[in-house]
PDB file of C-alpha atoms in Angstrom:
ATOM      1  CA  MET A   1      70.616  89.202  91.414  1.00  0.00           C
ATOM      2  CA  THR A   2      68.908  91.076  88.630  1.00  0.00           C
ATOM      3  CA  PRO A   3      69.430  94.684  87.550  1.00  0.00           C
ATOM      4  CA  GLU A   4      66.069  95.554  89.144  1.00  0.00           C
ATOM      5  CA  ARG A   5      67.114  94.716  92.702  1.00  0.00           C
ATOM      6  CA  SER A   6      69.982  95.073  95.114  1.00  0.00           C
ATOM      7  CA  PRO A   7      72.185  92.089  95.860  1.00  0.00           C
ATOM      8  CA  ARG A   8      70.687  89.805  98.485  1.00  0.00           C
ATOM      9  CA  VAL A   9      73.058  88.672 101.234  1.00  0.00           C
ATOM     10  CA  GLY A  10      72.452  85.884 103.735  1.00  0.00           C
ATOM     11  CA  LEU A  11      74.188  86.507 107.058  1.00  0.00           C
ATOM     12  CA  LEU A  12      75.046  83.207 108.735  1.00  0.00           C
ATOM     13  CA  ALA A  13      76.023  84.079 112.307  1.00  0.00           C
ATOM     14  CA  LEU A  14      77.672  81.111 113.994  1.00  0.00           C
ATOM     15  CA  MET A  15      78.304  80.512 117.683  1.00  0.00           C
ATOM     16  CA  LEU A  16      79.309  77.332 119.482  1.00  0.00           C
ATOM     17  CA  GLU A  17      76.464  75.680 121.367  1.00  0.00           C
ATOM     18  CA  LEU A  18      78.893  75.204 124.253  1.00  0.00           C
ATOM     19  CA  TYR A  19      78.879  78.982 124.811  1.00  0.00           C
ATOM     20  CA  ASP A  20      75.121  78.930 125.409  1.00  0.00           C
ATOM     21  CA  GLN A  21      75.726  76.328 128.105  1.00  0.00           C
ATOM     22  CA  SER A  22      78.864  77.731 129.720  1.00  0.00           C
ATOM     23  CA  ASN A  23      78.418  81.482 129.136  1.00  0.00           C
ATOM     24  CA  PRO A  24      74.771  82.231 128.286  1.00  0.00           C
ATOM     25  CA  GLU A  25      75.394  85.942 128.819  1.00  0.00           C
ATOM     26  CA  LEU A  26      77.439  85.986 125.587  1.00  0.00           C
ATOM     27  CA  ARG A  27      74.464  85.422 123.277  1.00  0.00           C
ATOM     28  CA  PRO A  28      72.804  88.839 123.733  1.00  0.00           C
ATOM     29  CA  ASP A  29      76.108  90.601 123.000  1.00  0.00           C
ATOM     30  CA  ARG A  30      76.701  88.440 119.913  1.00  0.00           C
ATOM     31  CA  GLU A  31      73.152  89.185 118.755  1.00  0.00           C
ATOM     32  CA  VAL A  32      73.800  92.927 119.091  1.00  0.00           C
ATOM     33  CA  PHE A  33      76.991  92.502 117.064  1.00  0.00           C
ATOM     34  CA  ALA A  34      75.179  90.526 114.352  1.00  0.00           C
ATOM     35  CA  ARG A  35      72.442  93.172 114.144  1.00  0.00           C
ATOM     36  CA  ARG A  36      75.140  95.810 113.726  1.00  0.00           C
ATOM     37  CA  ILE A  37      76.554  93.821 110.794  1.00  0.00           C
ATOM     38  CA  VAL A  38      73.048  93.577 109.311  1.00  0.00           C
ATOM     39  CA  GLY A  39      72.766  97.355 109.542  1.00  0.00           C
ATOM     40  CA  LEU A  40      76.081  97.892 107.795  1.00  0.00           C
ATOM     41  CA  LEU A  41      75.313  95.397 105.038  1.00  0.00           C
ATOM     42  CA  SER A  42      71.859  96.916 104.573  1.00  0.00           C
ATOM     43  CA  GLU A  43      73.491 100.071 103.255  1.00  0.00           C
ATOM     44  CA  CYS A  44      74.373  98.239 100.031  1.00  0.00           C
ATOM     45  CA  ALA A  45      72.319  95.016  99.967  1.00  0.00           C
ATOM     46  CA  ASP A  46      69.118  93.342 101.070  1.00  0.00           C
ATOM     47  CA  VAL A  47      70.035  91.196 104.068  1.00  0.00           C
ATOM     48  CA  VAL A  48      68.458  87.921 105.159  1.00  0.00           C
ATOM     49  CA  TYR A  49      69.329  87.164 108.791  1.00  0.00           C
ATOM     50  CA  THR A  50      67.784  84.248 110.657  1.00  0.00           C
ATOM     51  CA  GLY A  51      69.520  84.714 113.999  1.00  0.00           C
ATOM     52  CA  ILE A  52      72.519  83.062 115.572  1.00  0.00           C
ATOM     53  CA  ALA A  53      72.925  79.404 114.649  1.00  0.00           C
ATOM     54  CA  ASN A  54      74.759  77.037 116.950  1.00  0.00           C
ATOM     55  CA  THR A  55      73.473  73.613 115.955  1.00  0.00           C
ATOM     56  CA  ARG A  56      73.523  71.710 112.690  1.00  0.00           C
ATOM     57  CA  ALA A  57      69.727  71.945 112.487  1.00  0.00           C
ATOM     58  CA  GLU A  58      69.828  75.732 112.889  1.00  0.00           C
ATOM     59  CA  VAL A  59      72.524  76.081 110.221  1.00  0.00           C
ATOM     60  CA  GLU A  60      70.546  73.859 107.849  1.00  0.00           C
ATOM     61  CA  GLY A  61      67.412  75.896 108.554  1.00  0.00           C
ATOM     62  CA  ALA A  62      69.226  79.139 107.828  1.00  0.00           C
ATOM     63  CA  CYS A  63      70.585  77.710 104.580  1.00  0.00           C
ATOM     64  CA  ARG A  64      67.098  76.613 103.534  1.00  0.00           C
ATOM     65  CA  GLU A  65      65.835  80.129 104.217  1.00  0.00           C
ATOM     66  CA  PHE A  66      68.675  81.601 102.181  1.00  0.00           C
ATOM     67  CA  ALA A  67      67.736  79.316  99.289  1.00  0.00           C
ATOM     68  CA  THR A  68      64.061  80.262  99.624  1.00  0.00           C
ATOM     69  CA  GLN A  69      64.982  83.955  99.665  1.00  0.00           C
ATOM     70  CA  ASP A  70      67.271  83.434  96.635  1.00  0.00           C
ATOM     71  CA  VAL A  71      70.296  85.078  98.245  1.00  0.00           C
ATOM     72  CA  ASP A  72      73.261  85.928  96.041  1.00  0.00           C
ATOM     73  CA  LEU A  73      75.905  85.568  98.742  1.00  0.00           C
ATOM     74  CA  VAL A  74      76.239  83.953 102.185  1.00  0.00           C
TER      75      VAL A  74
END
């Protein structure tokens, strides 16, 4: 973070992969919730959100994006 810009926050939304298999109807509701959090955080920070992650590869991808976007906080 520099004085010229707002803090940059990476939102890492986690969900068990099992829920996608056993209760796929949960994902849309969790996505709505995550978007609500993005909206709240956006009032005081720039937010980087890559979507819900439920596998190691998705978490690693989100973390790479956070590094690329130079986030200050995850």
